[in-house]
Short mmCIF file of C-alpha atoms in Angstrom, two decimals:
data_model
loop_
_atom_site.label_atom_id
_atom_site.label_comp_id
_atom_site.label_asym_id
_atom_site.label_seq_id
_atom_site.Cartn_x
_atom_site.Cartn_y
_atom_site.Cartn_z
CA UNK A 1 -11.61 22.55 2.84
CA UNK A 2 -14.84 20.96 3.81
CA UNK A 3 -13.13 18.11 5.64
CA UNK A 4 -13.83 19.04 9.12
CA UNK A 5 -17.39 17.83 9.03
CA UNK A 6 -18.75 14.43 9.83
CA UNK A 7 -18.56 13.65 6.47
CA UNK A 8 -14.90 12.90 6.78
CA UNK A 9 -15.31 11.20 9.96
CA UNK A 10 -13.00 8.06 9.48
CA UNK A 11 -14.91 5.71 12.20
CA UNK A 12 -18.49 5.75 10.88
CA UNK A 13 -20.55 2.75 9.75
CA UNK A 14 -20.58 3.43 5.64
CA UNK A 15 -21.64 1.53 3.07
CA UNK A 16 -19.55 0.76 0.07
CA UNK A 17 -20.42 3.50 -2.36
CA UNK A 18 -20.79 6.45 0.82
CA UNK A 19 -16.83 4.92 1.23
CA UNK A 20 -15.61 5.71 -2.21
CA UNK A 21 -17.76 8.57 -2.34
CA UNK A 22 -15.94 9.95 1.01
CA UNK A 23 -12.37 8.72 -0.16
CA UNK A 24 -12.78 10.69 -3.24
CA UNK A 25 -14.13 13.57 -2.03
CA UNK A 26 -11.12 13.52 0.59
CA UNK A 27 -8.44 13.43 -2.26
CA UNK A 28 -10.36 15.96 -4.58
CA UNK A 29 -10.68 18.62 -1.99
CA UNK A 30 -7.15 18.38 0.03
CA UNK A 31 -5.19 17.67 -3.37
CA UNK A 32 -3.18 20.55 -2.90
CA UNK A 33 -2.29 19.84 0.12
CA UNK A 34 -1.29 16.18 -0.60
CA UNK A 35 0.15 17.55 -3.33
CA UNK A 36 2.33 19.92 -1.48
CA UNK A 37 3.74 17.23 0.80
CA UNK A 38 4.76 14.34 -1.46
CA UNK A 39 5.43 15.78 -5.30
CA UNK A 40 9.40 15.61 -4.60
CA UNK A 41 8.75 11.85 -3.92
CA UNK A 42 6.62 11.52 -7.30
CA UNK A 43 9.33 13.65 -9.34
CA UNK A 44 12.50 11.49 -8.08
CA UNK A 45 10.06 8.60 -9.12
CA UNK A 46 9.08 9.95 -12.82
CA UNK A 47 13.00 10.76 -13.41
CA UNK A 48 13.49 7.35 -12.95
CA UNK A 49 10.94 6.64 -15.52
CA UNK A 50 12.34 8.93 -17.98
CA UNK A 51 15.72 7.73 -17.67
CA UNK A 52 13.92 4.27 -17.99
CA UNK A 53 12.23 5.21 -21.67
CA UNK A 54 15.88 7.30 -22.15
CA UNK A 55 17.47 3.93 -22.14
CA UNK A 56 15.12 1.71 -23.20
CA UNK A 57 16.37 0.57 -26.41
CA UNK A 58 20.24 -0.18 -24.74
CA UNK A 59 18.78 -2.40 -21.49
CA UNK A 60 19.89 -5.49 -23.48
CA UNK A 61 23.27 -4.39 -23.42
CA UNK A 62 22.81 -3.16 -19.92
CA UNK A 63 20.82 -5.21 -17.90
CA UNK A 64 22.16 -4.16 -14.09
CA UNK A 65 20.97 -0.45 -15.54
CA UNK A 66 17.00 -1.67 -15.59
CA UNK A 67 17.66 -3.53 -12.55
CA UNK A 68 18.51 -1.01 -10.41
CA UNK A 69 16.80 1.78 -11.86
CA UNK A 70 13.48 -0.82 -11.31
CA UNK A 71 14.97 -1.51 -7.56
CA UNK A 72 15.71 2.42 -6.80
CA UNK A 73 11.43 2.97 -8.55
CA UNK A 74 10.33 0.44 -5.94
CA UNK A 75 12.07 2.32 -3.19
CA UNK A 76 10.95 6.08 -3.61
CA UNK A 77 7.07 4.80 -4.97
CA UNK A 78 7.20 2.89 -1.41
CA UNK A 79 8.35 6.44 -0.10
CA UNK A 80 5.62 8.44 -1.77
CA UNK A 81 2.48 5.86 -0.35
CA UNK A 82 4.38 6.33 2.80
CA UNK A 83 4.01 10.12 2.98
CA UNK A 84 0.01 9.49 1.64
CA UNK A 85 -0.55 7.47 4.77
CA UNK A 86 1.54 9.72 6.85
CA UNK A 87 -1.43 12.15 5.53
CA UNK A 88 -4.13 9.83 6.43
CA UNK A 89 -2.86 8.85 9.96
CA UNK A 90 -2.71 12.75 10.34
CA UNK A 91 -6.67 12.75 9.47
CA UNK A 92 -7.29 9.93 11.13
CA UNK A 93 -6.46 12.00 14.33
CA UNK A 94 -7.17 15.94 13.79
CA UNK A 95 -9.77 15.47 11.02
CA UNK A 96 -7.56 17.56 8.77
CA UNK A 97 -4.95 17.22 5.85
CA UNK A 98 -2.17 19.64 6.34
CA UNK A 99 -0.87 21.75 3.70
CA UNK A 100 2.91 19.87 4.71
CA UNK A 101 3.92 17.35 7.01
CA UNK A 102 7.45 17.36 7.70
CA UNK A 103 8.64 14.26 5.65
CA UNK A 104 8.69 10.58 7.31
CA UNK A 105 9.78 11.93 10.46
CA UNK A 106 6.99 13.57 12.57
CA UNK A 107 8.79 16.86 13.87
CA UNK A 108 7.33 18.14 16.64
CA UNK A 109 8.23 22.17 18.12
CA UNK A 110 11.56 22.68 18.77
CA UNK A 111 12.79 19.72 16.78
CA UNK A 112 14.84 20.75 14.09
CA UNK A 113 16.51 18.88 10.92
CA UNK A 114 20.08 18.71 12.80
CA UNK A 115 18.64 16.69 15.08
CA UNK A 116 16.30 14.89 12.69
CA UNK A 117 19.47 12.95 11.21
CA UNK A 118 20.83 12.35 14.90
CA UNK A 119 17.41 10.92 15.36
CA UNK A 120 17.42 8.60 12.23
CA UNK A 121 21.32 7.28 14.00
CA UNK A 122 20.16 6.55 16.97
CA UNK A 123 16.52 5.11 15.91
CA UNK A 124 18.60 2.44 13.60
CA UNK A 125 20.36 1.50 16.73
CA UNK A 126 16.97 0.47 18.08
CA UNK A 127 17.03 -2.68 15.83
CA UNK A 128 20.40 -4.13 17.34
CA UNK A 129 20.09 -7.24 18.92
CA UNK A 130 22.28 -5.70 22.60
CA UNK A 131 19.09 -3.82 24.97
CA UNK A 132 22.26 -1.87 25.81
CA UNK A 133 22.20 -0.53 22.53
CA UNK A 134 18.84 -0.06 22.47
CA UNK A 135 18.67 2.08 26.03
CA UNK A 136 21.35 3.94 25.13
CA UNK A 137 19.82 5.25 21.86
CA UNK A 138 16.37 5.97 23.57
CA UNK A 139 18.54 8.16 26.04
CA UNK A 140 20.29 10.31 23.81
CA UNK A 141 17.42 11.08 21.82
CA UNK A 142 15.86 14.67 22.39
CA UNK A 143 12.68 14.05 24.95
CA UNK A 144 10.07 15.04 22.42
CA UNK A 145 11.12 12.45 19.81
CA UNK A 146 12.23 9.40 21.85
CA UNK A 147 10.85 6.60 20.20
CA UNK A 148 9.39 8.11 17.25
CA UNK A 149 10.99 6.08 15.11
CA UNK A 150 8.74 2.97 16.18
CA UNK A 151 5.31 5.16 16.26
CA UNK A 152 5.65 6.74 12.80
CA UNK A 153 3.42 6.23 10.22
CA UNK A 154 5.68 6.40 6.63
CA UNK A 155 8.07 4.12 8.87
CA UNK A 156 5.73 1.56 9.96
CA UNK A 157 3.83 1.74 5.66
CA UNK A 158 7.08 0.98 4.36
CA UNK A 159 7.20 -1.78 7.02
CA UNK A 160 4.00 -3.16 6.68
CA UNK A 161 4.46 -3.09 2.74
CA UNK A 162 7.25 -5.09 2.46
CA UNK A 163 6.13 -7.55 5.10
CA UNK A 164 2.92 -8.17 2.81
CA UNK A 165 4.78 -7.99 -0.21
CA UNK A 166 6.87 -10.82 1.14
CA UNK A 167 4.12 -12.88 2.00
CA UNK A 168 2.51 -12.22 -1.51
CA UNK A 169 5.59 -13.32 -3.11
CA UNK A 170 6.05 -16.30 -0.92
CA UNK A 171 2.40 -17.58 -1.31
CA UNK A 172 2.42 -17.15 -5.01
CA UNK A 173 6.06 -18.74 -5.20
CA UNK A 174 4.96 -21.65 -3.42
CA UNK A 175 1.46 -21.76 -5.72
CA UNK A 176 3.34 -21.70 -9.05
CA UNK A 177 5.82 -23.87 -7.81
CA UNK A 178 3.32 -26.50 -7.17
CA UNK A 179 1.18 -25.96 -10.38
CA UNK A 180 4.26 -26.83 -12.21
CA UNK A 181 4.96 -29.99 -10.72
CA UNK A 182 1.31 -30.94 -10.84
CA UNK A 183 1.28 -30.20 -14.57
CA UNK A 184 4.52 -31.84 -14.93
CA UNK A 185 2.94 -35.37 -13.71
CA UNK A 186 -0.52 -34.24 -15.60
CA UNK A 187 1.53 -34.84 -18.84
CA UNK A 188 0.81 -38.87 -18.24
CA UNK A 189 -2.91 -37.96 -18.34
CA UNK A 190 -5.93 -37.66 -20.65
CA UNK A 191 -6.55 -34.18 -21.86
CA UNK A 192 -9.78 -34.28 -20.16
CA UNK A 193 -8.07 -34.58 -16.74
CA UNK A 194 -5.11 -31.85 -18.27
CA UNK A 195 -7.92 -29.53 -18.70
CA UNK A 196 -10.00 -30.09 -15.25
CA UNK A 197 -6.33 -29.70 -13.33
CA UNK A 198 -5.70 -26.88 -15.41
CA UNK A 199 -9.04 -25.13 -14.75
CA UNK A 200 -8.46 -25.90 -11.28
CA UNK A 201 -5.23 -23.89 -10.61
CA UNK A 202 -7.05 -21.25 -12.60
CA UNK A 203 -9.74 -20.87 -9.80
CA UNK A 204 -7.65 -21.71 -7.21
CA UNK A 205 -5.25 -18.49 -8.58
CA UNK A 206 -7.91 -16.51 -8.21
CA UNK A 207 -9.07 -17.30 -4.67
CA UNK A 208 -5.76 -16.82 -3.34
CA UNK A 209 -5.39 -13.49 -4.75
CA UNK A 210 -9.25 -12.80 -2.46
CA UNK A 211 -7.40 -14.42 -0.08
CA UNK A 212 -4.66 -11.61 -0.20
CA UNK A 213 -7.02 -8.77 -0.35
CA UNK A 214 -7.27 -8.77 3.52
CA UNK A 215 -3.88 -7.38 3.64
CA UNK A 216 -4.57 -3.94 2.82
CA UNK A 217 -6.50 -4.12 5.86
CA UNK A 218 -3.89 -5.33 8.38
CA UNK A 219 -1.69 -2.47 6.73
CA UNK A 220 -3.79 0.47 7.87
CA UNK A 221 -4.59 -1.63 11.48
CA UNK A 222 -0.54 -1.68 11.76
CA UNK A 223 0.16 1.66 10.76
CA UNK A 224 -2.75 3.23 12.83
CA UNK A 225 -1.93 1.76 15.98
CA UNK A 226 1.24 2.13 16.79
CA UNK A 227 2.51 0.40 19.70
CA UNK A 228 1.84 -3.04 18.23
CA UNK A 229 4.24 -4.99 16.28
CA UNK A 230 3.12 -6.46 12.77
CA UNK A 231 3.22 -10.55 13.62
CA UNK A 232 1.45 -9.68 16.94
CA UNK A 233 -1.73 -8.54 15.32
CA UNK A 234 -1.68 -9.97 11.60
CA UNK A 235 -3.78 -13.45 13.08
CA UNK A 236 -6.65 -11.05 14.53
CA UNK A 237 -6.00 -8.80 11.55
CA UNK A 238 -6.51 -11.22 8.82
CA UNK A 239 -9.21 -12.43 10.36
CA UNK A 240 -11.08 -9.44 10.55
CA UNK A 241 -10.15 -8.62 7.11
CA UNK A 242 -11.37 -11.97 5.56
CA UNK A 243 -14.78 -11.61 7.63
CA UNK A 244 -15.51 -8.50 5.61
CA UNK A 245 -13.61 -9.83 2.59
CA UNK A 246 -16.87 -8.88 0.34
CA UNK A 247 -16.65 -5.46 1.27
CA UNK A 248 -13.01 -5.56 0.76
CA UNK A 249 -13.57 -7.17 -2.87
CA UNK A 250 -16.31 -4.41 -3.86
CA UNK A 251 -14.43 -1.90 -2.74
CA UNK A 252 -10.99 -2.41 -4.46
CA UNK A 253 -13.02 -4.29 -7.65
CA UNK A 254 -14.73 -0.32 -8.11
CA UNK A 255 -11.62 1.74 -7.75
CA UNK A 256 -9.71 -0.17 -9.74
CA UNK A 257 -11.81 0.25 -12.24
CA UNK A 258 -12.33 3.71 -12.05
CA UNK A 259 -8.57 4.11 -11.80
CA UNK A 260 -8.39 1.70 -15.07
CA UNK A 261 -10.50 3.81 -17.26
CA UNK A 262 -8.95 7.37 -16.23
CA UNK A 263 -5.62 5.05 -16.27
CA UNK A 264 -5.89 4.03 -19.34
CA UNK A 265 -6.54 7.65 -20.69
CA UNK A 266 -3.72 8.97 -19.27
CA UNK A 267 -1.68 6.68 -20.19
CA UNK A 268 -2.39 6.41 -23.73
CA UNK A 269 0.44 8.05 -25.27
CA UNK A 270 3.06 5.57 -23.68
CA UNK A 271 1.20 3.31 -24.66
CA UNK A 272 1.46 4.33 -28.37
CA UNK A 273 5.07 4.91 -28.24
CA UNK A 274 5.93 1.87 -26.08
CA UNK A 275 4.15 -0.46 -28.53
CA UNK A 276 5.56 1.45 -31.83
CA UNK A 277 8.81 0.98 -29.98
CA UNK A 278 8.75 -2.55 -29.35
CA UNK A 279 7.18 -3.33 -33.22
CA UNK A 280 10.12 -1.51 -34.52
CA UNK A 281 12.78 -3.20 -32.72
CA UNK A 282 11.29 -6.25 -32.54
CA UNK A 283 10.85 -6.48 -36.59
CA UNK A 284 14.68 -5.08 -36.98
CA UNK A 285 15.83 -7.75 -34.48
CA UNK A 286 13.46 -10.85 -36.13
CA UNK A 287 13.08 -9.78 -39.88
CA UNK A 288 16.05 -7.60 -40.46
CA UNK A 289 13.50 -4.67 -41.09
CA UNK A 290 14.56 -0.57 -40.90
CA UNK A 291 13.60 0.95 -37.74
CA UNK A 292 11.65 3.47 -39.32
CA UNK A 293 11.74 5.50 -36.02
CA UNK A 294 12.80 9.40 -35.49
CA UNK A 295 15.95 9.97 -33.92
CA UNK A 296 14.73 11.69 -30.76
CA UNK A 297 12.56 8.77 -29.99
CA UNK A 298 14.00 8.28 -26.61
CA UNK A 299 13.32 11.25 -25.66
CA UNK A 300 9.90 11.65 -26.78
CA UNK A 301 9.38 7.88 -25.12
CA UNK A 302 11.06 10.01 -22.28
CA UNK A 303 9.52 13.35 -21.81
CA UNK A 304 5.49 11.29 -22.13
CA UNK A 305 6.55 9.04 -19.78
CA UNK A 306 7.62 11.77 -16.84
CA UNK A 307 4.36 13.56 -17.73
CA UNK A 308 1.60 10.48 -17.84
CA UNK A 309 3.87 8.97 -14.96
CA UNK A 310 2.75 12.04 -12.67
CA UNK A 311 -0.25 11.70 -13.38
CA UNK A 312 -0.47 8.36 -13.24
CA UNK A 313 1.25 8.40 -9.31
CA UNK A 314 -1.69 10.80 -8.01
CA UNK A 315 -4.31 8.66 -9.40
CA UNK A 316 -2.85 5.30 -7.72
CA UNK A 317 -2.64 7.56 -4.41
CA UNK A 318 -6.12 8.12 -5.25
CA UNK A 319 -6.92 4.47 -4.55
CA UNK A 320 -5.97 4.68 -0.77
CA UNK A 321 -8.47 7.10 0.22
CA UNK A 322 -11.82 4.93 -0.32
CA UNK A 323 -9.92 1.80 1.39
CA UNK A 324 -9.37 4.28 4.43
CA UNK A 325 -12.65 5.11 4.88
CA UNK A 326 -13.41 1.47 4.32
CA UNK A 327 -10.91 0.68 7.45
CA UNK A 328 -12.83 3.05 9.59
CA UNK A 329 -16.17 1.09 8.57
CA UNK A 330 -14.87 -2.03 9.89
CA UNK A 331 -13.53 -0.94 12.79
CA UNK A 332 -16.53 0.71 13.41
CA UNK A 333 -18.69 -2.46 12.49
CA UNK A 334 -16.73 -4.61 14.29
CA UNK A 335 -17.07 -2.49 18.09
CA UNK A 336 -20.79 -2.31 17.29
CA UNK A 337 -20.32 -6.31 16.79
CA UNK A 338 -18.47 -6.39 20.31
CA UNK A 339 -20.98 -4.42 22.04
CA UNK A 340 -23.77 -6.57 20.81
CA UNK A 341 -22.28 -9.81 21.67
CA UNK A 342 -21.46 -7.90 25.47
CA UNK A 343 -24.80 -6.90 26.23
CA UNK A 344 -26.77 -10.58 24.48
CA UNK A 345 -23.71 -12.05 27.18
CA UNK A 346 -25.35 -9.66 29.95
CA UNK A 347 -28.97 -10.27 29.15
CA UNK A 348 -28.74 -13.73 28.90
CA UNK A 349 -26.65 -14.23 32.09
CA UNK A 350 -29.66 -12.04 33.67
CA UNK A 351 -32.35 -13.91 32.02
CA UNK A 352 -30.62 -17.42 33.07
CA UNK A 353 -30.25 -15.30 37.02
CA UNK A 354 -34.12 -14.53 36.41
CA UNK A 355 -35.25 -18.52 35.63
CA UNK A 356 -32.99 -19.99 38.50
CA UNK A 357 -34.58 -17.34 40.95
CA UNK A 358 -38.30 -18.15 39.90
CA UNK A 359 -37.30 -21.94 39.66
CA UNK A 360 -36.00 -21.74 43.78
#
């Protein structure tokens, strides 16, 4: 479409509205191309959803059933953002969405889906702790795809995701874990003091979910450079995140909202039947009340939930696009910072040359 101009230029200096203005303009006018690559991911995913809503009602009875149905959603929706940054990284370097892209694995000419899977054996063998392994792998892999596995972009997403979803979950662990022993001893106190520790953890809560919003920035560092390993640059990463954390705030704070209010349109009808759902049962279970529900409820619960789910999976995509262009911004921002603290370093190692020389 009209992405081949400079306004899709990922490494430009951009404000925070010209970024969600270029990440949605992006999506809008190559979203039948991103929608030709990645809607098996989002069906698979919305399946899962219907068989959720199918079984909703039985889930008490069957509780490994929503556990592994919830465990398989996790997987493929961590497939599908991988194929939308598998887009992006192809942007990133030809200025161009393609109309497909060949699934996780890159596949170059002349590399065909036989030796895709041979590839995906030998890549695993890349992660064994013998180098013997390791070199023997890299040599029986076809020349044009030796160490793809390590340079590919829906690889290193689902990587980077559940490194920083680890990290979430251990920082938040740790956080709760602390707030209840604190308001375990804050039982001996006043409520005065109850109430200042409580308002405390509240805004402490809140600052280390800013303090996570970095993260999406390391991701899209670690996915678009790709000879670098995750712990290697998440210290310079973060940093460079959290120095531009404002930015960062403004520009997830807008498209979440934006994604809230179409969201929340969209969604509606699950809504309605979740909620009528949970009344009914909820009253038989408590009160001993009739159900007062159709018999085909399931399915209806079923059937709106694949269609407002696949909806709902494009406009979550969606979100990526204006934190991309925000990622080019800072990269951009921060060489422009380099180069200015390079040539102050030159002029002021001339000017100090200058003074000595008159001073002699």
């Amino acid at each position: 479409m009209g992405n081949k101009t400079s306004e899709y230029t990922l490494f430009m200096s951009r404000s925070i509205g010209a970024c969600i203005s270029a990440g949605y303009g992006l999506f809008s006018n190559n979203f039948r191309n991103i929608f030709r690559a990645t809607w098996p991911w989002v069906i698979v995913y919305v399946l899962i959803g219907g068989i959720y809503g199918l079984f909703s009602e039985s889930f008490n009875d069957r509780p490994f059933l929503a556990l592994g149905l919830a465990f398989v959603g996790v997987i493929v929706s961590f497939c599908f953002f991988a194929y939308g940054m598998m887009l992006l990284d192809y942007h990133r370097r030809h200025i161009v969405i393609p109309p497909s892209a060949g699934g996780l694995l890159y596949r170059e000419s002349g590399f065909g889906s036989v030796k895709v899977f041979e590839a995906l054996l030998m890549a695993a063998m890349f992660y064994m702790p013998m180098p013997a392994a390791r070199v023997r792998a890299a040599m029986r892999l076809p020349r044009n795809a030796r160490f793809f596995f390590r340079v590919n972009a829906g690889w290193r997403t689902i990587k980077a995701s559940v490194f920083c979803l680890f990290i979430v979950m251990a920082v938040f662990a740790l956080f709760f874990f602390c707030g209840f022993w604190v308001m375990q001893l804050s039982l001996r106190l006043s409520f005065g003091l109850q109430m200042a520790i409580l308002g405390a953890g509240i805004l402490m809560f809140f600052i280390l979910l800013l303090l996570t919003m970095p993260l999406c920035f390391v991701t899209f560092r670690y996915v678009f450079r790709p000879h670098t390993r995750f712990f290697h640059i998440f210290p310079s990463a973060y940093a460079v995140g959290l120095r531009h954390l404002p930015r960062i705030f403004c520009v997830s704070a807008i498209t979440f909202l934006i994604n809230l209010a179409i969201g929340c349109f969209i969604m509606l009808p699950s809504y309605v039947l979740a909620l009528a759902v949970y009344k009914s049962t909820s009253g038989a279970i408590m009160m001993g009340d009739a159900l007062a529900l159709p018999d085909n409820i399931n399915i209806l619960v079923a059937l709106t939930g694949i269609l407002t789910g696949f909806l709902g999976s494009y406009l979550n995509l969606s979100q990526m696009y204006p934190l991309y262009y925000l990622y080019g911004s800072i990269e951009t921002r921060e060489e422009e910072r380099k180069r200015f603290v390079r040539v102050s370093a030159v002029a002021s190692a001339a000017t100090s040359g200058d003074s000595h020389g008159k001073d002699s």
